[in-house]
């Protein structure tokens, strides 16, 4: 089984390194490592688990329905259904989901 | 008579002429009920960095108690990520003729997780999780995102489901039996696309349901582009209650964008109700005339200028409720920050009776006193005492939407506030001694959402 090194970076500066198998989602690996990343539906519908990929390659194991195309192009990924295809750096934490959508009217 | 064993911690009522749960009539609920002593309130951590599950909180609302305004118990859900939102009882006054039923189990769906929890409140102060229906069991019926829970008169439970198994459209309705097992789908699939709240009036064989959007649309947050693309609802569906199919669909038009909470008058004879259109900030009156259902916009909340906003701020009418005597309608403008009270003695012509400002973009951020904690967020889920004299509300709408409009709520948590209502004069006054601070929760600041009373309330009880 191919395994990749994933660096998780929180907004407050905390970083963690974990190994994630290619057939395992990033969220599953963080849960196995007791790293409390946010999540909701676990099926790619809600974006609660959104992270932002800054380095590397992730693939979604099913369509990421909660992401718009432009958000995917900006590097956002749904960690509940994202598997690594290389070593990665991912920005994580609840703020990522909030950043993904512009607040209207303001 | 309820068959909950009377213990010191169990609140029991003896109801004239009824064998089962609840009260024989709305008027009996007003006359026979004691003032509420406990409130059940949804508490949430979903979508934050707090690594803890959402919880059911038991709030002490008895002014005689030493723990008044405190959360005296929390029932943690077994999993994280649920987004507890709306919830309901296994039985209400609609089953007051069924003597083996009791109003004892809370059905608590996870909006994001699609998990349904059943909590036994036999001991009102120390409820326990009884059983959990896992998301995969719902997905098997091609449904997700459970929302409103109503018991239906024969002991079964109906839950509106906002999406299909993928979180896309169409939604539908799931039925549970009185052992809390999935009975199946209540509606023929495809009757509706969008779903949200519903209310039924069995004497008239009618149910009305409303529309939010596909879960994949509203879960991540509110995007104006989705509104422009027609991805939010603006219709009401009128159902044949016995047959479970849609008889009539009413398009509310541009003034009716995102119709959320549906409330019929409590009188089982009434063919009048209201729905709040959140985005267009209107209240619609719906009613039957000449064998058809109609909906008319009866209250408009004007948008207001704000120096920090490029566009005028809409009120964003979220929750509304009707007093048990069908005399008053209350609703919250979540963005503006006011709770309004309307006299609806003439249902087609609501008259503004009073309003209170607390939080929001225009309300007092310290409404209960300058030294008291700041109220972040605006008036949201409401609950009224059965006698109509005490109105309570919380401030969180939906975790991802809160983060857009009130980002500080994630750090500070929600509050629960209360107003004293004078139904005779049609006035309200903020109770400055009442504030429940969910920011103080043990794992970190929590959001607070819907409120229910152990003994029946104004937003769930239905009469046959
Ligand atoms: S948890 Fe909902 S999209 Fe990942």
Coordinates of C-alpha atoms and ligand atoms in Angstrom, one line a residue:
Chain A
X1 CA 0.0 0.0 0.0
X2 CA 1.3 3.4 -1.0
X3 CA 1.4 5.8 1.9
X4 CA 2.0 9.6 1.7
X5 CA 3.2 12.1 4.2
X6 CA 0.5 14.8 4.9
X7 CA 1.3 18.0 6.6
X8 CA -1.8 19.6 8.2
X9 CA -1.5 23.3 8.9
X10 CA -4.0 25.1 11.2
X11 CA -4.5 28.8 11.0
X12 CA -3.0 29.4 14.5
X13 CA 0.3 27.9 13.4
X14 CA -0.2 24.4 14.7
X15 CA 1.1 21.7 12.3
X16 CA 0.9 18.0 12.4
X17 CA 2.4 15.3 10.2
X18 CA 0.5 12.1 9.5
X19 CA 0.8 9.2 7.0
X20 CA -2.2 8.5 4.9
X21 CA -2.7 5.4 2.7
X22 CA -3.9 5.9 -0.8
X23 CA -7.1 4.1 -0.1
X24 CA -7.8 6.1 3.0
X25 CA -9.4 9.5 3.3
X26 CA -7.5 12.3 4.9
X27 CA -10.3 12.7 7.5
X28 CA -10.2 9.0 8.4
X29 CA -6.5 9.3 9.0
X30 CA -6.9 12.4 11.2
X31 CA -9.6 10.6 13.2
X32 CA -7.3 7.6 13.7
X33 CA -4.7 10.1 14.9
X34 CA -7.1 11.8 17.3
X35 CA -6.8 15.1 15.4
X36 CA -10.2 16.7 15.8
X37 CA -10.9 18.1 12.3
X38 CA -14.4 19.3 11.7
X39 CA -16.8 17.2 9.6
X40 CA -20.5 16.7 9.1
X41 CA -22.1 14.5 6.4
X42 CA -19.0 12.4 5.6
X43 CA -20.3 12.0 2.0
X44 CA -19.0 15.1 0.2
X45 CA -22.3 17.0 0.5
X46 CA -21.7 19.6 3.2
X47 CA -18.2 21.0 3.0
X48 CA -17.8 21.1 6.8
X49 CA -14.6 19.2 6.4
X50 CA -13.1 21.5 3.7
X51 CA -9.4 21.9 3.6
X52 CA -7.2 23.8 1.2
X53 CA -4.5 22.0 -0.6
X54 CA -1.3 24.1 -1.0
X55 CA 1.1 21.4 -2.1
X56 CA 0.5 17.9 -3.6
X57 CA -2.2 15.9 -5.2
X58 CA -5.5 14.7 -3.7
X59 CA -8.3 12.9 -5.4
X60 CA -11.9 12.7 -4.4
X61 CA -13.2 9.1 -4.3
X62 CA -16.7 10.3 -5.2
X63 CA -17.9 13.7 -6.7
X64 CA -17.4 16.5 -4.2
X65 CA -21.0 17.8 -4.5
X66 CA -20.5 20.6 -1.9
X67 CA -17.7 22.2 -4.0
X68 CA -18.2 24.5 -6.9
X69 CA -15.7 24.3 -9.8
X70 CA -14.0 27.6 -8.9
X71 CA -13.6 26.4 -5.3
X72 CA -11.9 23.3 -6.5
X73 CA -9.6 25.4 -8.7
X74 CA -8.7 27.5 -5.7
X75 CA -7.5 24.3 -4.0
X76 CA -10.4 23.5 -1.7
X77 CA -10.9 19.8 -1.1
X78 CA -13.4 17.8 1.0
X79 CA -11.2 15.8 3.4
X80 CA -14.0 13.3 4.2
X81 CA -13.7 11.9 0.6
X82 CA -10.2 13.0 -0.4
X83 CA -7.4 10.5 -0.8
X84 CA -3.8 11.4 -1.3
X85 CA -1.9 10.7 -4.5
X86 CA 1.3 12.4 -3.3
X87 CA 2.7 14.0 -0.2
X88 CA 0.6 17.0 0.6
X89 CA 0.3 20.2 2.6
X90 CA -3.3 21.0 3.5
X91 CA -4.6 24.0 5.4
X92 CA -7.3 22.8 7.8
X93 CA -9.6 23.9 10.6
X94 CA -13.1 25.3 10.8
X95 CA -12.1 28.6 9.2
X96 CA -11.4 27.0 5.9
X97 CA -15.1 26.2 5.3
X98 CA -16.0 29.8 6.3
X99 CA -13.5 31.3 3.9
X100 CA -14.8 29.3 1.0
X101 CA -18.0 31.4 0.5
X102 CA -18.1 35.1 0.3
X103 CA -20.5 36.8 2.7
X104 CA -23.2 38.5 0.6
X105 CA -24.2 42.1 0.8
X106 CA -21.1 43.2 2.9
Chain B
X1 CA -53.5 10.4 32.1
X2 CA -49.9 10.1 31.3
X3 CA -48.3 6.8 32.5
X4 CA -44.9 8.3 33.3
X5 CA -44.3 7.2 36.9
X6 CA -44.6 10.1 39.2
X7 CA -41.3 10.8 40.8
X8 CA -39.9 14.0 42.2
X9 CA -38.0 14.6 39.0
X10 CA -40.9 13.8 36.7
X11 CA -43.4 16.4 35.7
X12 CA -46.8 14.8 35.4
X13 CA -50.1 16.2 34.5
X14 CA -53.6 14.8 34.9
X15 CA -55.8 15.9 32.1
X16 CA -59.5 15.9 32.1
X17 CA -61.1 13.8 29.4
X18 CA -57.9 12.6 27.9
X19 CA -56.1 9.2 28.3
X20 CA -53.0 9.8 26.2
X21 CA -50.4 12.5 26.0
X22 CA -51.0 16.2 25.8
X23 CA -54.2 18.1 26.3
X24 CA -57.7 17.8 24.9
X25 CA -57.7 21.2 23.3
X26 CA -55.4 24.2 23.0
X27 CA -57.5 26.0 25.6
X28 CA -56.9 23.0 28.0
X29 CA -53.2 23.3 27.4
X30 CA -53.4 27.0 28.5
X31 CA -55.5 26.3 31.5
X32 CA -54.2 22.9 32.8
X33 CA -50.5 23.4 32.2
X34 CA -48.1 24.5 34.9
X35 CA -45.4 27.1 34.1
X36 CA -42.5 25.5 32.3
X37 CA -39.6 24.5 34.7
X38 CA -37.2 22.9 32.2
X39 CA -36.4 23.6 28.6
X40 CA -34.7 21.2 26.2
X41 CA -32.4 23.1 23.9
X42 CA -30.2 21.9 21.1
X43 CA -26.5 22.6 21.7
X44 CA -23.9 22.5 18.9
X45 CA -20.2 22.2 18.3
X46 CA -20.5 21.0 14.7
X47 CA -18.4 23.0 12.2
X48 CA -16.0 24.4 14.9
X49 CA -12.6 23.3 16.0
X50 CA -14.1 22.0 19.3
X51 CA -13.6 18.3 19.2
X52 CA -16.9 17.3 20.9
X53 CA -20.3 16.1 19.9
X54 CA -23.4 18.2 19.8
X55 CA -25.7 17.8 22.8
X56 CA -29.2 18.1 24.1
X57 CA -29.2 20.6 27.0
X58 CA -31.6 20.7 29.9
X59 CA -32.0 24.3 30.9
X60 CA -33.5 25.3 34.3
X61 CA -36.2 27.9 33.6
X62 CA -37.8 27.7 37.1
X63 CA -37.3 31.1 38.7
X64 CA -37.6 29.5 42.1
X65 CA -34.7 27.1 41.5
X66 CA -31.1 27.6 42.6
X67 CA -29.9 26.7 39.2
X68 CA -32.2 29.1 37.3
X69 CA -30.9 30.1 33.9
X70 CA -28.2 27.3 34.0
X71 CA -27.7 24.3 31.8
X72 CA -28.3 21.5 34.4
X73 CA -27.7 18.5 32.2
X74 CA -26.2 17.7 28.8
X75 CA -26.8 14.6 26.8
X76 CA -23.9 14.2 24.5
X77 CA -24.6 12.5 21.2
X78 CA -22.5 9.4 20.4
X79 CA -20.9 11.0 17.4
X80 CA -19.5 14.3 16.3
X81 CA -20.7 16.3 13.2
X82 CA -24.4 16.0 13.6
X83 CA -25.6 19.6 13.6
X84 CA -28.6 19.1 15.8
X85 CA -31.2 21.5 14.6
X86 CA -34.9 20.8 14.9
X87 CA -36.4 18.0 17.0
X88 CA -39.7 16.8 18.2
X89 CA -41.7 14.5 20.4
X90 CA -42.8 10.9 19.7
X91 CA -46.3 11.9 20.7
X92 CA -48.3 15.2 21.1
X93 CA -51.8 16.3 21.8
X94 CA -52.8 14.8 18.4
X95 CA -52.6 11.4 20.2
X96 CA -54.3 12.5 23.4
X97 CA -57.0 9.8 22.9
X98 CA -54.4 6.9 22.7
X99 CA -53.9 5.8 26.3
X100 CA -50.8 3.6 25.8
X101 CA -48.8 6.5 24.3
X102 CA -46.8 9.0 26.3
X103 CA -44.9 12.1 25.4
X104 CA -41.6 10.8 26.5
X105 CA -39.2 10.3 23.7
X106 CA -37.4 13.2 21.9
X107 CA -36.6 12.5 18.2
X108 CA -33.4 14.4 17.5
X109 CA -32.1 14.5 13.9
X110 CA -28.6 15.5 12.9
X111 CA -29.1 17.9 10.0
X112 CA -25.6 17.4 8.6
X113 CA -24.9 13.8 9.6
X114 CA -28.4 12.4 8.7
X115 CA -28.3 10.5 12.0
X116 CA -31.5 10.3 14.1
X117 CA -31.3 10.0 17.9
X118 CA -34.1 8.9 20.1
X119 CA -33.8 10.2 23.7
X120 CA -35.8 9.0 26.6
X121 CA -36.9 11.8 28.9
X122 CA -38.6 9.5 31.5
X123 CA -36.5 11.3 34.0
X124 CA -37.1 14.9 32.8
X125 CA -33.9 16.2 34.4
X126 CA -31.6 13.3 33.3
X127 CA -32.6 12.2 29.8
X128 CA -30.9 9.2 28.2
X129 CA -30.2 8.2 24.7
X130 CA -32.3 5.2 23.8
X131 CA -31.5 4.4 20.3
X132 CA -29.8 5.8 17.2
X133 CA -30.7 5.4 13.6
X134 CA -27.5 5.6 11.5
X135 CA -27.2 7.7 8.3
X136 CA -26.8 4.6 6.1
X137 CA -30.3 3.4 7.1
X138 CA -31.8 6.7 5.8
X139 CA -29.7 6.6 2.6
X140 CA -31.3 3.3 1.8
X141 CA -34.5 5.2 1.3
X142 CA -32.7 7.7 -0.8
X143 CA -33.2 10.4 1.8
X144 CA -30.9 12.6 3.8
X145 CA -30.8 15.8 5.9
X146 CA -33.7 15.1 8.4
X147 CA -35.4 18.3 9.6
X148 CA -38.9 18.7 11.1
X149 CA -40.3 15.9 13.4
X150 CA -44.0 15.6 14.0
X151 CA -45.7 12.8 15.6
X152 CA -48.8 11.7 13.7
X153 CA -52.0 10.7 15.4
X154 CA -51.5 6.9 15.4
X155 CA -48.2 6.9 17.3
X156 CA -46.0 7.1 14.2
X157 CA -43.5 9.8 13.5
X158 CA -43.0 11.8 10.3
X159 CA -39.8 13.5 9.5
X160 CA -39.2 15.9 6.6
X161 CA -36.0 15.0 4.7
X162 CA -34.4 17.7 2.7
X163 CA -32.3 15.7 0.3
X164 CA -31.7 12.4 -1.4
X165 CA -29.0 10.1 -0.4
X166 CA -26.4 12.3 -2.1
X167 CA -27.7 15.5 -0.5
X168 CA -29.3 16.6 -3.7
X169 CA -32.9 16.9 -4.7
X170 CA -35.6 15.6 -4.4
X171 CA -36.3 15.4 -0.7
X172 CA -39.2 13.7 0.9
X173 CA -40.6 12.3 4.1
X174 CA -39.5 9.4 6.3
X175 CA -41.9 7.6 8.6
X176 CA -40.9 5.9 11.8
X177 CA -43.1 3.4 13.7
X178 CA -43.7 3.6 17.5
X179 CA -40.7 1.4 18.1
X180 CA -38.6 4.1 16.4
X181 CA -37.8 1.9 13.5
X182 CA -38.0 3.1 9.9
X183 CA -41.4 2.2 8.5
X184 CA -40.5 3.6 5.1
X185 CA -41.1 6.6 2.9
X186 CA -44.4 8.4 3.6
X187 CA -44.7 10.1 0.3
X188 CA -44.5 8.7 -3.2
X189 CA -41.0 9.8 -4.3
X190 CA -40.9 12.8 -6.6
X191 CA -44.0 14.6 -5.3
X192 CA -41.8 17.5 -4.4
X193 CA -38.3 18.6 -5.2
X194 CA -37.4 20.8 -2.2
X195 CA -38.5 20.3 1.4
X196 CA -38.1 22.0 4.7
X197 CA -40.8 22.4 7.4
X198 CA -44.4 21.1 7.5
X199 CA -47.5 21.2 9.6
X200 CA -50.7 19.2 9.4
X201 CA -54.3 19.9 10.3
X202 CA -55.9 16.5 10.5
X203 CA -59.5 17.6 10.8
X204 CA -59.1 19.2 7.4
X205 CA -57.0 16.4 5.9
X206 CA -54.3 18.9 5.0
X207 CA -50.6 19.3 5.4
X208 CA -48.5 22.2 4.2
X209 CA -44.8 21.9 3.5
X210 CA -42.2 24.6 2.6
X211 CA -38.9 24.7 0.8
X212 CA -35.3 25.6 1.7
X213 CA -32.9 24.1 -1.0
X214 CA -30.9 21.0 -1.7
X215 CA -28.6 20.2 1.2
X216 CA -25.6 20.6 -1.1
X217 CA -26.7 24.1 -1.7
X218 CA -27.4 25.4 1.8
X219 CA -25.0 23.2 3.8
X220 CA -21.8 25.0 2.8
X221 CA -23.2 28.5 3.4
X222 CA -25.4 31.1 1.8
X223 CA -24.2 32.0 -1.7
X224 CA -26.1 34.8 -3.6
X225 CA -25.2 33.1 -6.9
X226 CA -27.3 30.1 -5.8
X227 CA -30.2 32.5 -5.3
X228 CA -29.7 34.0 -8.8
X229 CA -29.6 30.5 -10.2
X230 CA -33.0 29.6 -8.7
X231 CA -31.6 27.1 -6.3
X232 CA -33.6 28.3 -3.3
X233 CA -37.3 27.6 -2.8
X234 CA -40.3 29.8 -3.0
X235 CA -43.2 27.5 -3.0
X236 CA -45.7 25.9 -0.6
X237 CA -47.1 22.4 -1.1
X238 CA -50.5 21.5 0.1
X239 CA -50.9 17.8 0.7
X240 CA -53.7 15.4 1.0
X241 CA -52.9 14.2 4.5
X242 CA -54.5 10.8 4.3
X243 CA -53.2 10.0 0.8
X244 CA -49.8 11.5 1.2
X245 CA -49.7 13.4 -2.1
X246 CA -49.5 17.0 -3.2
X247 CA -52.9 18.5 -4.2
X248 CA -51.8 22.0 -4.9
X249 CA -48.5 23.9 -5.1
X250 CA -48.5 27.6 -4.4
X251 CA -45.7 29.7 -5.9
X252 CA -45.1 32.7 -3.5
X253 CA -43.1 34.6 -6.1
X254 CA -40.2 36.9 -5.4
X255 CA -41.7 38.0 -2.1
X256 CA -41.6 34.4 -0.9
X257 CA -38.0 33.5 -1.2
X258 CA -37.0 30.6 1.1
X259 CA -40.2 29.9 2.9
X260 CA -39.2 28.2 6.2
X261 CA -41.3 27.6 9.3
X262 CA -45.0 26.6 8.7
X263 CA -47.5 27.2 11.5
X264 CA -51.2 26.5 11.4
X265 CA -53.4 28.1 14.0
X266 CA -53.7 25.7 16.9
X267 CA -57.5 25.4 16.7
X268 CA -58.2 22.1 14.9
X269 CA -61.0 23.9 13.2
X270 CA -58.8 26.6 11.7
X271 CA -57.9 26.7 8.0
X272 CA -55.4 29.6 8.5
X273 CA -51.7 29.5 8.9
X274 CA -48.5 31.5 8.3
X275 CA -45.1 30.9 6.8
X276 CA -42.1 33.1 7.0
X277 CA -40.1 33.8 3.8
X278 CA -36.6 34.2 5.2
X279 CA -34.8 35.8 2.4
X280 CA -37.4 38.2 1.2
X281 CA -38.3 38.9 4.9
X282 CA -42.1 38.5 4.6
X283 CA -44.8 36.7 6.4
X284 CA -47.4 35.0 4.3
X285 CA -50.9 34.1 5.5
X286 CA -52.2 30.9 3.9
X287 CA -55.9 29.9 4.1
X288 CA -58.6 27.9 2.4
X289 CA -61.4 29.6 0.5
X290 CA -63.7 28.0 -2.0
X291 CA -62.1 24.7 -1.8
X292 CA -58.6 26.0 -2.7
X293 CA -55.6 27.2 -0.7
X294 CA -54.3 30.7 -1.1
X295 CA -51.2 32.6 0.3
X296 CA -51.0 36.3 0.7
X297 CA -48.1 38.4 1.8
X298 CA -49.3 40.1 5.0
X299 CA -46.1 41.4 6.6
X300 CA -43.1 43.0 4.9
X301 CA -40.0 43.7 6.8
X302 CA -38.2 46.6 5.1
X303 CA -34.4 46.2 4.5
X304 CA -32.3 48.8 6.3
X305 CA -29.1 50.6 5.5
X306 CA -26.0 49.7 7.6
X307 CA -22.7 51.6 7.3
X308 CA -20.7 48.4 7.0
X309 CA -22.9 46.8 4.4
X310 CA -22.8 47.5 0.7
X311 CA -26.4 46.6 0.3
X312 CA -29.4 47.1 2.6
X313 CA -29.6 44.5 5.3
X314 CA -32.8 42.3 5.1
X315 CA -34.5 41.4 8.3
X316 CA -34.2 37.7 7.5
X317 CA -37.3 36.3 9.1
X318 CA -36.3 32.9 10.4
X319 CA -38.5 31.4 13.1
X320 CA -42.1 32.3 13.9
X321 CA -44.7 31.0 16.2
X322 CA -48.4 31.4 17.2
X323 CA -49.6 31.7 20.8
X324 CA -51.7 28.8 22.0
X325 CA -54.8 31.0 22.0
X326 CA -54.2 31.9 18.3
X327 CA -54.2 35.5 19.2
X328 CA -50.5 36.5 18.6
X329 CA -47.8 35.8 16.0
X330 CA -44.2 36.2 17.0
X331 CA -41.2 36.2 14.7
X332 CA -37.5 37.1 14.8
X333 CA -35.6 39.2 12.3
X334 CA -32.3 37.4 12.7
X335 CA -30.1 40.0 10.9
X336 CA -31.9 43.2 12.2
X337 CA -32.1 41.9 15.8
X338 CA -35.8 42.4 16.7
X339 CA -38.5 40.1 17.9
X340 CA -41.9 41.2 16.8
X341 CA -45.3 40.5 18.2
X342 CA -48.4 40.9 16.0
X343 CA -52.1 40.7 16.9
X344 CA -53.6 38.2 14.4
X345 CA -57.2 38.3 15.7
X346 CA -58.0 39.1 12.1
X347 CA -55.7 36.6 10.4
X348 CA -55.6 38.4 7.1
X349 CA -54.6 41.7 8.7
X350 CA -51.9 41.2 11.3
X351 CA -51.3 44.3 13.5
X352 CA -47.9 45.1 15.0
X353 CA -48.4 45.0 18.7
X354 CA -44.8 45.3 20.1
X355 CA -41.2 44.5 19.4
X356 CA -37.9 44.0 21.3
X357 CA -34.4 44.7 20.2
X358 CA -31.6 42.4 21.3
X359 CA -28.4 41.7 19.3
X360 CA -28.4 41.6 15.5
X361 CA -27.0 44.3 13.4
X362 CA -29.3 47.0 14.8
X363 CA -30.2 45.8 18.2
X364 CA -28.5 46.5 21.6
X365 CA -25.5 44.2 21.9
X366 CA -25.8 44.3 25.7
X367 CA -29.6 44.2 26.1
X368 CA -29.6 42.6 29.5
X369 CA -27.1 45.1 31.1
X370 CA -23.9 46.9 30.2
X371 CA -21.8 44.4 32.2
X372 CA -23.5 41.4 30.9
X373 CA -22.0 39.4 28.1
X374 CA -22.4 40.6 24.5
X375 CA -25.2 39.0 22.4
X376 CA -23.7 37.9 19.1
X377 CA -26.3 36.8 16.6
X378 CA -30.0 37.8 16.4
X379 CA -33.3 36.4 17.6
X380 CA -33.7 33.0 16.0
X381 CA -35.5 29.9 17.3
X382 CA -38.5 31.0 19.5
X383 CA -40.6 29.2 22.0
X384 CA -43.5 30.5 24.0
X385 CA -44.9 29.3 27.3
X386 CA -48.3 27.5 26.9
X387 CA -50.0 30.3 28.8
X388 CA -48.5 32.8 26.3
X389 CA -46.7 34.9 29.0
X390 CA -43.1 34.0 28.5
X391 CA -41.3 34.1 25.2
X392 CA -37.8 32.6 24.9
X393 CA -35.3 32.6 22.0
X394 CA -31.8 31.5 21.0
X395 CA -29.5 33.2 18.5
X396 CA -27.9 30.6 16.2
X397 CA -29.4 29.8 12.8
X398 CA -27.1 27.2 11.1
X399 CA -23.4 26.8 11.8
X400 CA -22.1 27.7 8.3
X401 CA -24.6 30.6 7.9
X402 CA -23.7 31.9 11.4
X403 CA -20.1 31.9 10.4
X404 CA -20.9 34.2 7.5
X405 CA -23.1 36.7 9.2
X406 CA -22.0 36.5 12.8
X407 CA -18.5 35.1 12.8
X408 CA -17.9 36.0 16.4
X409 CA -20.6 33.6 17.5
X410 CA -18.1 30.8 17.0
X411 CA -15.9 32.3 19.7
X412 CA -18.6 33.5 22.0
X413 CA -21.4 31.0 21.6
X414 CA -25.1 31.6 21.7
X415 CA -27.4 32.9 24.4
X416 CA -30.9 32.1 25.3
X417 CA -33.0 35.2 26.2
X418 CA -36.5 35.7 27.5
X419 CA -39.2 38.3 27.4
X420 CA -42.3 38.7 29.6
X421 CA -45.4 38.9 27.5
X422 CA -48.6 40.7 28.5
X423 CA -51.2 39.1 26.3
X424 CA -54.0 41.4 27.6
X425 CA -52.1 44.6 26.5
X426 CA -50.2 43.1 23.6
X427 CA -46.8 44.1 25.0
X428 CA -43.5 42.4 25.7
X429 CA -40.6 43.3 28.0
X430 CA -37.1 41.9 27.9
X431 CA -36.4 40.0 31.2
X432 CA -33.0 41.5 32.0
X433 CA -32.4 38.8 34.7
X434 CA -32.6 36.0 32.2
X435 CA -29.6 35.0 30.1
X436 CA -28.4 31.4 29.5
X437 CA -24.9 31.6 28.3
X438 CA -23.9 28.7 25.9
X439 CA -20.5 30.4 25.6
X440 CA -19.7 28.8 29.0
X441 CA -20.2 25.2 27.8
X442 CA -17.6 22.8 29.2
X443 CA -15.8 22.0 25.9
X444 CA -15.9 25.5 24.6
X445 CA -18.5 28.0 23.3
X446 CA -21.5 26.3 21.8
X447 CA -24.4 27.4 19.6
X448 CA -27.9 27.0 20.8
X449 CA -30.8 26.2 18.5
X450 CA -34.4 24.9 18.9
X451 CA -36.2 25.0 22.3
X452 CA -38.9 22.5 23.5
X453 CA -41.0 22.1 26.6
X454 CA -41.4 18.7 28.3
X455 CA -45.1 19.1 28.4
X456 CA -46.0 20.3 24.9
X457 CA -45.3 23.6 23.2
X458 CA -46.5 26.1 20.7
X459 CA -44.5 24.9 17.8
X460 CA -45.3 21.2 17.7
X461 CA -48.6 20.3 19.3
X462 CA -51.4 19.5 16.9
X463 CA -55.0 18.7 17.7
X464 CA -57.2 16.2 15.8
Ligands
LIG1 S1 -18.1 16.1 6.0 FE1 -19.6 16.8 4.6 S2 -18.4 17.2 2.8 FE2 -17.1 16.2 4.2

